PDB file of C-alpha atoms in Angstrom:
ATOM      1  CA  UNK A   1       0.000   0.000   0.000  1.00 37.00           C
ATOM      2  CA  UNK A   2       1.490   3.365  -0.875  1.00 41.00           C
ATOM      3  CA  UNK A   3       0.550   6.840   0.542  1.00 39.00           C
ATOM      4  CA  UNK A   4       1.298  10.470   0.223  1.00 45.00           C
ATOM      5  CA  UNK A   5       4.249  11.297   1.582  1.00 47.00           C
ATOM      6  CA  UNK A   6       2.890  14.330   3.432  1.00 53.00           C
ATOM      7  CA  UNK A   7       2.370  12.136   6.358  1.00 53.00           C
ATOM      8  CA  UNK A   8       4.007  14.156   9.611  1.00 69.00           C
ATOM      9  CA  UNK A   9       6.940  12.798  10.570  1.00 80.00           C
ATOM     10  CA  UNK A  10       8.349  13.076  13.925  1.00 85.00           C
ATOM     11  CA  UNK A  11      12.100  13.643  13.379  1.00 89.00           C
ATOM     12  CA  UNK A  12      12.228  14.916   9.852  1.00 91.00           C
ATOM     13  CA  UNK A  13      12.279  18.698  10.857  1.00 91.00           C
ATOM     14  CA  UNK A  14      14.846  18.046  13.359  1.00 92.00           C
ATOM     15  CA  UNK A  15      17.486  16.132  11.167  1.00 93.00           C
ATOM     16  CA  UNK A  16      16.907  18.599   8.708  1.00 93.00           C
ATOM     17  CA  UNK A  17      17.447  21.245  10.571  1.00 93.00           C
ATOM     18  CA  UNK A  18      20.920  19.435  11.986  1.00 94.00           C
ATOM     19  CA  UNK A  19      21.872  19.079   8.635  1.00 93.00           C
ATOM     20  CA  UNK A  20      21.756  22.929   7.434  1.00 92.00           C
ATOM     21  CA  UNK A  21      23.264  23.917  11.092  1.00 92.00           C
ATOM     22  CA  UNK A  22      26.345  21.201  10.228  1.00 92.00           C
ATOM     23  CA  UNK A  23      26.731  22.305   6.714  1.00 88.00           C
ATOM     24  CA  UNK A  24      26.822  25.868   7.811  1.00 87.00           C
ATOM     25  CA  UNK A  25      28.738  25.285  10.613  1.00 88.00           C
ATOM     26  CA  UNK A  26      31.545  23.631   8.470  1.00 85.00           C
ATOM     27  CA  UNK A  27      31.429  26.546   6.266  1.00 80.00           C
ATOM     28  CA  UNK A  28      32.529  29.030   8.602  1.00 81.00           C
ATOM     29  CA  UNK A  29      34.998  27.299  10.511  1.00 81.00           C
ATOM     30  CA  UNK A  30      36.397  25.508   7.261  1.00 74.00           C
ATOM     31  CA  UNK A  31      39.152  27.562   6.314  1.00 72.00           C
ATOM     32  CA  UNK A  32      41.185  27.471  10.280  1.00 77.00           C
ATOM     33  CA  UNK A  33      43.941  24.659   9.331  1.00 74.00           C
ATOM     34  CA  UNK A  34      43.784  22.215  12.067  1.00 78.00           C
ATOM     35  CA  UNK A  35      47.620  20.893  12.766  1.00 76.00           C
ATOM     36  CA  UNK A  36      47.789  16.804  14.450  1.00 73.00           C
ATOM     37  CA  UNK A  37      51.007  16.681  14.903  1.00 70.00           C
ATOM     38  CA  UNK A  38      53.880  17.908  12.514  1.00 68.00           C
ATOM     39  CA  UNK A  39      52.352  15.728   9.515  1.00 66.00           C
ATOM     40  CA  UNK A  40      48.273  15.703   9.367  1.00 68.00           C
ATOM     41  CA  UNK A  41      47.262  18.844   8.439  1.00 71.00           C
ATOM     42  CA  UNK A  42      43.177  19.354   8.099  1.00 74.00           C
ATOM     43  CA  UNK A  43      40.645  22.061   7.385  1.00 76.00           C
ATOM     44  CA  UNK A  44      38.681  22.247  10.240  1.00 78.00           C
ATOM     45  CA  UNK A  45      35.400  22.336   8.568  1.00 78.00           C
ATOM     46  CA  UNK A  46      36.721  18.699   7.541  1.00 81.00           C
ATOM     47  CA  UNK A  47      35.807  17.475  10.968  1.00 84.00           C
ATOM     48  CA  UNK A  48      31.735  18.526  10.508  1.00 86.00           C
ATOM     49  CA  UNK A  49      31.331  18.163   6.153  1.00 84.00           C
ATOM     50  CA  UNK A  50      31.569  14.363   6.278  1.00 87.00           C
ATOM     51  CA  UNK A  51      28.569  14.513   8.605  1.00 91.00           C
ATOM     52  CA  UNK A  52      26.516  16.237   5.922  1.00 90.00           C
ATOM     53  CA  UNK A  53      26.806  13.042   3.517  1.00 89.00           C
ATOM     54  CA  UNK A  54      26.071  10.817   6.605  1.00 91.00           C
ATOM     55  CA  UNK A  55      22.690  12.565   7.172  1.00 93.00           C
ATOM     56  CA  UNK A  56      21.717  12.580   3.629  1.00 91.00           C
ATOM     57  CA  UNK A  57      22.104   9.254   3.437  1.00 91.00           C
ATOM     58  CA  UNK A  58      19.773   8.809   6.617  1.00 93.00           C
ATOM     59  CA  UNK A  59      16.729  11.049   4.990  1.00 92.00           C
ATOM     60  CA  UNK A  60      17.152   9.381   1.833  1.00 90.00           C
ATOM     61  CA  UNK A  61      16.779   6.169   3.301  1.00 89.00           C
ATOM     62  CA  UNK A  62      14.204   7.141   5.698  1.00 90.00           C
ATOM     63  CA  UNK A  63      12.148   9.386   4.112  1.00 89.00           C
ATOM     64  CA  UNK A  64      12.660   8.965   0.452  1.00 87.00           C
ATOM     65  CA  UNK A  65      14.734  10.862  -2.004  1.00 86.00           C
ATOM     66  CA  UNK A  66      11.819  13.657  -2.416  1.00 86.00           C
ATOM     67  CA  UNK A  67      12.246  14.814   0.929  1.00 88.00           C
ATOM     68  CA  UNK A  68      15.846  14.111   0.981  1.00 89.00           C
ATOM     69  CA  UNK A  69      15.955  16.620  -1.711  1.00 88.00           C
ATOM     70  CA  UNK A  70      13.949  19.118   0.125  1.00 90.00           C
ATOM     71  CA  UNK A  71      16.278  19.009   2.684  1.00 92.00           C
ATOM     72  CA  UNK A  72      19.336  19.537   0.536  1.00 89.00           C
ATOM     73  CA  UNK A  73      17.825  22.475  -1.622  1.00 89.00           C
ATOM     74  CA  UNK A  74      16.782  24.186   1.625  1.00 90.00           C
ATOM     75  CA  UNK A  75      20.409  24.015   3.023  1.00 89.00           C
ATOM     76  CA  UNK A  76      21.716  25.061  -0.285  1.00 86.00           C
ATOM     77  CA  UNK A  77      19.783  28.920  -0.175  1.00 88.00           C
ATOM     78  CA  UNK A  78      20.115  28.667   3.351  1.00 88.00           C
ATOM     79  CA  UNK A  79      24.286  28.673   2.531  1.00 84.00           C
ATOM     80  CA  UNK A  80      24.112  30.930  -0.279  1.00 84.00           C
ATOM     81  CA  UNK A  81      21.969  33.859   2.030  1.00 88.00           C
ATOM     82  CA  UNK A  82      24.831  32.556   4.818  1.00 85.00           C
ATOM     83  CA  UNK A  83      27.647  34.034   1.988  1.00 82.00           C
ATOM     84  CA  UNK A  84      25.756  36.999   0.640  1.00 85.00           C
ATOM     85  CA  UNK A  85      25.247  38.234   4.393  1.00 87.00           C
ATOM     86  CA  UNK A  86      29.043  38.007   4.815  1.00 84.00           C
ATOM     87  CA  UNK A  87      30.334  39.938   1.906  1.00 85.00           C
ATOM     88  CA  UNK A  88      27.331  42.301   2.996  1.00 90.00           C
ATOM     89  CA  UNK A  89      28.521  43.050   6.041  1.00 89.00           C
ATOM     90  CA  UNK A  90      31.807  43.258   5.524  1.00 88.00           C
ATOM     91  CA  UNK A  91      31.286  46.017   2.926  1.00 89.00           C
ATOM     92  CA  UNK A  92      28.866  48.101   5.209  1.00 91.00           C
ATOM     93  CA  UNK A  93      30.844  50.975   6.797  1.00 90.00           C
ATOM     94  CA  UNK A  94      31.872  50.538  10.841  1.00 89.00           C
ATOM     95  CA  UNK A  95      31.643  52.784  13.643  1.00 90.00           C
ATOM     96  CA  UNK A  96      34.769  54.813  14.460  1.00 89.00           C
ATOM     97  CA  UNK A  97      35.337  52.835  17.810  1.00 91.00           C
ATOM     98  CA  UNK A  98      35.373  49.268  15.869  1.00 88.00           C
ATOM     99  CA  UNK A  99      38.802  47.966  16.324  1.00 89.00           C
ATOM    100  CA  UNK A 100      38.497  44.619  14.489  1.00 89.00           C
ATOM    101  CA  UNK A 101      36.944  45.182  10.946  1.00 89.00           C
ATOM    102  CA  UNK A 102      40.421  43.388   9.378  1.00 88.00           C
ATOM    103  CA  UNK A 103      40.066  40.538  11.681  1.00 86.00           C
ATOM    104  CA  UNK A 104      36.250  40.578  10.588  1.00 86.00           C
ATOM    105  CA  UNK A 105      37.303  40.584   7.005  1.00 84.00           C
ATOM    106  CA  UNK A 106      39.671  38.341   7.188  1.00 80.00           C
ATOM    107  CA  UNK A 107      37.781  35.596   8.827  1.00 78.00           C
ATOM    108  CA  UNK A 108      34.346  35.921   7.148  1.00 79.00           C
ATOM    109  CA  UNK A 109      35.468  37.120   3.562  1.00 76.00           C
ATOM    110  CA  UNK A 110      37.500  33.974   3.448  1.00 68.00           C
ATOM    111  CA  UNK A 111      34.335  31.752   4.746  1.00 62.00           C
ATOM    112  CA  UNK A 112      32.141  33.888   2.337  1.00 63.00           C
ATOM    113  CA  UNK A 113      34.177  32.615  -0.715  1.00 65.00           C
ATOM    114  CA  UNK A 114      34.541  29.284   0.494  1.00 67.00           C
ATOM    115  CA  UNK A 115      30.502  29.335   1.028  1.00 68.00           C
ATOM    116  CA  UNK A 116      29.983  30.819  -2.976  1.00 71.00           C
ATOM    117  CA  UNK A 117      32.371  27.572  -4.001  1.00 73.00           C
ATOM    118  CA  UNK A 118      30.758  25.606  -1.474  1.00 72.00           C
ATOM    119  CA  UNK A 119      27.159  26.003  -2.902  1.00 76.00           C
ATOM    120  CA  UNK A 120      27.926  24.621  -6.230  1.00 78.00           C
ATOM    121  CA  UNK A 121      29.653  21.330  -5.447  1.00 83.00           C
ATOM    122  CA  UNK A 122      27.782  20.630  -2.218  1.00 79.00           C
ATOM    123  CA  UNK A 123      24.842  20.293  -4.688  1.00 82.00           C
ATOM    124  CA  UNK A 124      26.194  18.350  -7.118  1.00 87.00           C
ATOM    125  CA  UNK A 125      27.794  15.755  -4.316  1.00 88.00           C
ATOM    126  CA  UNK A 126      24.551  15.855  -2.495  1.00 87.00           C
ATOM    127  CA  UNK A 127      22.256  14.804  -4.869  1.00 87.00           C
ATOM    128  CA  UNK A 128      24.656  12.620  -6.046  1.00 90.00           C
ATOM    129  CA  UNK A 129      24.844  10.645  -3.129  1.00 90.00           C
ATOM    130  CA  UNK A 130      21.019  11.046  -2.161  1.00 89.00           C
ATOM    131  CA  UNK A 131      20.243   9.724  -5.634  1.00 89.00           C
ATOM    132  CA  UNK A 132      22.890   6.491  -5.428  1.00 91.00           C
ATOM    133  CA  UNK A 133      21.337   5.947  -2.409  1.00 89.00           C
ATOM    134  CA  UNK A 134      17.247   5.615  -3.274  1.00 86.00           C
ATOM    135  CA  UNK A 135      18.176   3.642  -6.695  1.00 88.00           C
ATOM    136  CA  UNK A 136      20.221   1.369  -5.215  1.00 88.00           C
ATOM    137  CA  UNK A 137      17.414   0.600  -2.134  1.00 86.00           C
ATOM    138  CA  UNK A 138      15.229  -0.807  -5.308  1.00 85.00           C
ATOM    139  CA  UNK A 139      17.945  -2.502  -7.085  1.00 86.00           C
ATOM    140  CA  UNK A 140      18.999  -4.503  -3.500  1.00 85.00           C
ATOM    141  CA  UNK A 141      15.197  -4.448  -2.068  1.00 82.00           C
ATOM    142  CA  UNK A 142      16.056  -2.546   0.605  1.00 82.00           C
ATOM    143  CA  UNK A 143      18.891  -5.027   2.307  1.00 86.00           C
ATOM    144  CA  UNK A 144      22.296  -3.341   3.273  1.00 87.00           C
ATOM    145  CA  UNK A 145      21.776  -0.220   4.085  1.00 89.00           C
ATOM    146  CA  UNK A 146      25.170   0.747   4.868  1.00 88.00           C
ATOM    147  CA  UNK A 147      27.078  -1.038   1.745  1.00 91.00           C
ATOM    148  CA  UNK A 148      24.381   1.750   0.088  1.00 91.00           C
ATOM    149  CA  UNK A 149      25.392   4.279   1.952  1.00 91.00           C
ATOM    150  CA  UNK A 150      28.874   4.076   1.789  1.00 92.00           C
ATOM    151  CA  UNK A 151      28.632   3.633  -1.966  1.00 91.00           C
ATOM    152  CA  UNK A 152      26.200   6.509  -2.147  1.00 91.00           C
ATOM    153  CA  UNK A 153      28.869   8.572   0.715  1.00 91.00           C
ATOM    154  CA  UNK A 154      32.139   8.113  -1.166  1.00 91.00           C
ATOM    155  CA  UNK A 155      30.780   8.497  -4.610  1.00 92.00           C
ATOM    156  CA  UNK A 156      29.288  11.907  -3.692  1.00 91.00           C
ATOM    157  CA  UNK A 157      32.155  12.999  -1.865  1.00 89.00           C
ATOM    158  CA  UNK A 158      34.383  12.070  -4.819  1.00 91.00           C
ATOM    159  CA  UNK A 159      32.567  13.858  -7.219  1.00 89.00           C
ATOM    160  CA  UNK A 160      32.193  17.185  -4.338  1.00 87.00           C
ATOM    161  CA  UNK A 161      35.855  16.625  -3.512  1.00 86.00           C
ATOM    162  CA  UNK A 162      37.631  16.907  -6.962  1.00 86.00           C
ATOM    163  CA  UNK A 163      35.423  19.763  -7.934  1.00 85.00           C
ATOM    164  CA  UNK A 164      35.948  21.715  -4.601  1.00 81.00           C
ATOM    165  CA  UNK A 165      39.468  21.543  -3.828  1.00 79.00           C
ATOM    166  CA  UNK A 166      40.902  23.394  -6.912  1.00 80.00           C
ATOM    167  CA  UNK A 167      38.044  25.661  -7.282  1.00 79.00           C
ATOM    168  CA  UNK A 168      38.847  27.083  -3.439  1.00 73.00           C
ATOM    169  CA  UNK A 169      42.833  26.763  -3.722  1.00 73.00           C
ATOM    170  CA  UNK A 170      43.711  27.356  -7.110  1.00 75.00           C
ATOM    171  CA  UNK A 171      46.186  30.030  -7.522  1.00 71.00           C
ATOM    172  CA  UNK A 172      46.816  29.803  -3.784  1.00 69.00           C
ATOM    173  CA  UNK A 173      49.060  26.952  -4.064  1.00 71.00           C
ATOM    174  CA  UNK A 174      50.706  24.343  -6.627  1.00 77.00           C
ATOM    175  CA  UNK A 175      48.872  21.939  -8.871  1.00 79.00           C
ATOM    176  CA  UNK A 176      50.718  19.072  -7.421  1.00 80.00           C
ATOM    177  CA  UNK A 177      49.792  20.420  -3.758  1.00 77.00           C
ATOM    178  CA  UNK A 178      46.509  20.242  -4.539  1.00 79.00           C
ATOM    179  CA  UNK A 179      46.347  17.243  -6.316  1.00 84.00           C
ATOM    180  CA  UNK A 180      48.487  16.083  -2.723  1.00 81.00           C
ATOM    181  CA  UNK A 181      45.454  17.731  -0.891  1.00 78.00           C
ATOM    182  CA  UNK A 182      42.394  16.631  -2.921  1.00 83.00           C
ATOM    183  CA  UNK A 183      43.577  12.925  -2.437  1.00 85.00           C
ATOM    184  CA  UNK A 184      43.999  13.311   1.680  1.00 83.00           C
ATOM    185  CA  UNK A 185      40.889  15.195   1.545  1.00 81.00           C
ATOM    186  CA  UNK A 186      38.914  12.697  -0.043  1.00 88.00           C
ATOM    187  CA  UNK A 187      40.959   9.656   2.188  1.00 89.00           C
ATOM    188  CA  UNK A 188      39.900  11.488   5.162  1.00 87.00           C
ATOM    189  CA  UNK A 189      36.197  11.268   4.323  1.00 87.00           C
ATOM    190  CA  UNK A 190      36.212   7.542   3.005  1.00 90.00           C
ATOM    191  CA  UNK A 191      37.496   6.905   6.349  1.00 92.00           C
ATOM    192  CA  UNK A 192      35.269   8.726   8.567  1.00 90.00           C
ATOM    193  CA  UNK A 193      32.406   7.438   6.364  1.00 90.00           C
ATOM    194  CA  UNK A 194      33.374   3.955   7.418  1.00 92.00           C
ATOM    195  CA  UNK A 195      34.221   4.517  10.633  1.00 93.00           C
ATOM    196  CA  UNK A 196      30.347   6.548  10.932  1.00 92.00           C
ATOM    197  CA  UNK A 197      28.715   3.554   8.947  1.00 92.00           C
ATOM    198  CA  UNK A 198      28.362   1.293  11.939  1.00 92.00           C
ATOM    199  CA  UNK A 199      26.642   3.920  14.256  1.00 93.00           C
ATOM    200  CA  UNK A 200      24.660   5.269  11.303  1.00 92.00           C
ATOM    201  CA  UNK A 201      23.234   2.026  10.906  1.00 91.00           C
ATOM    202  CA  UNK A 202      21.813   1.494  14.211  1.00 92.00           C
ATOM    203  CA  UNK A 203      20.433   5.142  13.800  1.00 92.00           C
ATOM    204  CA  UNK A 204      18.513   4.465  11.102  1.00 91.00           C
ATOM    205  CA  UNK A 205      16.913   1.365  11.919  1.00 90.00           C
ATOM    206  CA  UNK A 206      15.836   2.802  15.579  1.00 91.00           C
ATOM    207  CA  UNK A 207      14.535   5.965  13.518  1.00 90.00           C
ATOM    208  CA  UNK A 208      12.679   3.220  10.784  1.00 88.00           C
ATOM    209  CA  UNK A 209      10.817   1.512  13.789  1.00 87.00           C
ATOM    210  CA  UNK A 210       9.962   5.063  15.697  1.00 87.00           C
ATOM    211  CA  UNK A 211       8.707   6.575  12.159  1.00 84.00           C
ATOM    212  CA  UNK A 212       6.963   3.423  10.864  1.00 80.00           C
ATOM    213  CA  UNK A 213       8.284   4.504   7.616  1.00 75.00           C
ATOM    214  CA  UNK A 214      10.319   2.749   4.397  1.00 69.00           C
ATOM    215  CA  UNK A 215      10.580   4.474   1.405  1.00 65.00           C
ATOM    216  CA  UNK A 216      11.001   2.978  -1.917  1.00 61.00           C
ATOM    217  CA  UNK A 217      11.256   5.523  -4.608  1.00 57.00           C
ATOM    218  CA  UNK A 218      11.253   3.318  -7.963  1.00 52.00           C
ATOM    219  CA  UNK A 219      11.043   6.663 -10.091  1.00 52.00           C
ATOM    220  CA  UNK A 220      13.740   8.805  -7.814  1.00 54.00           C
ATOM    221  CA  UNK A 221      14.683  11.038 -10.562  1.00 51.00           C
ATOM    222  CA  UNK A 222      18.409  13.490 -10.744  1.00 49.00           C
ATOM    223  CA  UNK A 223      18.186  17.030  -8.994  1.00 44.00           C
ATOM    224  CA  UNK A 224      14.970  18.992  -9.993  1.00 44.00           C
ATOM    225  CA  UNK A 225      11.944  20.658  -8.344  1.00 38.00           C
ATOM    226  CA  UNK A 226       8.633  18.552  -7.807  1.00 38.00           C
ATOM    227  CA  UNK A 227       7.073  16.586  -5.276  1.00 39.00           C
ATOM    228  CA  UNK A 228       8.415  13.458  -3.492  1.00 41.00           C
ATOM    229  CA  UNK A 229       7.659   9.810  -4.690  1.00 40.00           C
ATOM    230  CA  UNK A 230       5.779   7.709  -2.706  1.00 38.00           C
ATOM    231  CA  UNK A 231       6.327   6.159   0.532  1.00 41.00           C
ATOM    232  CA  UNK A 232       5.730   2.750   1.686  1.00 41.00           C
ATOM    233  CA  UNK A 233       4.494   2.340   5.180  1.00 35.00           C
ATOM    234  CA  UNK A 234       5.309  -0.717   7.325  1.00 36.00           C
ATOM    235  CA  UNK A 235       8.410  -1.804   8.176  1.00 35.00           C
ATOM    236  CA  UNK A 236       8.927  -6.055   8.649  1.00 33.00           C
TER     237      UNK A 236
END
């Protein structure tokens, strides 16, 4: 039996709401490099961005690709109004007595530009991974939810990954640097992703049995604006 999937959900607001708050979180805080001894080297918005592809997987798995999408296209204007206030306020003149407007520049015009680059490959990756995600679910009926994920997770991150890293630090340092960088990058995030899976898993099968909810979305469709498939109720 299939149904409208405009049923209320208990959770969906919430983990939709985490999700923006992590993405924009990792946007401002991204660009402070993060030094683990005299060899690792990370962006510190590397620590939260993983967690993005995590919870996409989760909605898309949960509540179908539609509202997976939702989700995602909300957290993409909510980033791009997040960048636009930046460069806004840092080009508004300060009071006399303001001490710190380089500091201020210097910390939010670099997040700003991050966030501009960020909005374009965040959506690509996203929707990327949400869609790997719902297609395979019909193709495996539903079994495995974390060989899906990961495929859905490291795919998605590939594709964000090698489009991110030399649009945000080309120019600022050599092609073989980044090259260097765009591989550790994307290592990092493989391995968190596995390292998440196992705790992820046991997340969304508690959520599954609280929601009463299993989507399977045999006409999930690539990044556009409509309405969600169809959910099927009733979990075994």
């Amino acid at each position: 039996m299939h149904v409208n999937s405009r049923v209320p959900f208990r959770y969906y607001t919430q983990i939709g709401m985490i999700f923006a708050g992590v993405l924009l979180t990792a946007n401002v805080i991204g660009e402070k490099p993060i030094a683990f001894g005299e060899v690792v080297v990370l962006p510190a918005g590397l620590l939260l961005f993983p967690i993005t592809y995590l919870l996409g997987d989760l909605l898309t798995e949960i509540y179908g690709f539609g509202q997976s999408r939702r989700v995602i296209w909300f957290a993409m204007l909510c980033n791009l109004f997040m960048a636009l206030m930046c460069k806004i306020a840092i080009s508004l003149p300060y009071a006399p007595f303001w001490t710190r407007q380089e500091a201020y520049e210097t910390v939010l015009g670099t997040s700003s530009r991050l966030m501009f680059f960020s909005v374009f490959t965040y959506f690509i990756g996203e929707f990327t991974n949400a869609y790997i995600v719902a297609k395979l679910k019909v193709k495996m009926k539903g079994r495995l939810f974390w060989v899906r994920a990961l495929c859905g997770s490291w795919i998605g991150e590939a594709v964000e990954t090698s489009l991110f890293i030399p649009l945000a630090f080309w120019g600022r340092m050599p092609v073989s640097e980044i090259i260097r960088f765009t591989l550790f990058y994307y290592g990092f995030k493989v391995a968190y992703a596995a390292c998440a899976m196992p705790f992820l898993n046991l997340l969304v099968k508690w959520l599954k049995r609280l929601e009463n909810v299993d989507p399977f979305e045999t006409h999930a469709s690539p990044p556009r604006v409509s309405s969600p498939g169809l959910l099927n109720p009733g979990i075994k």
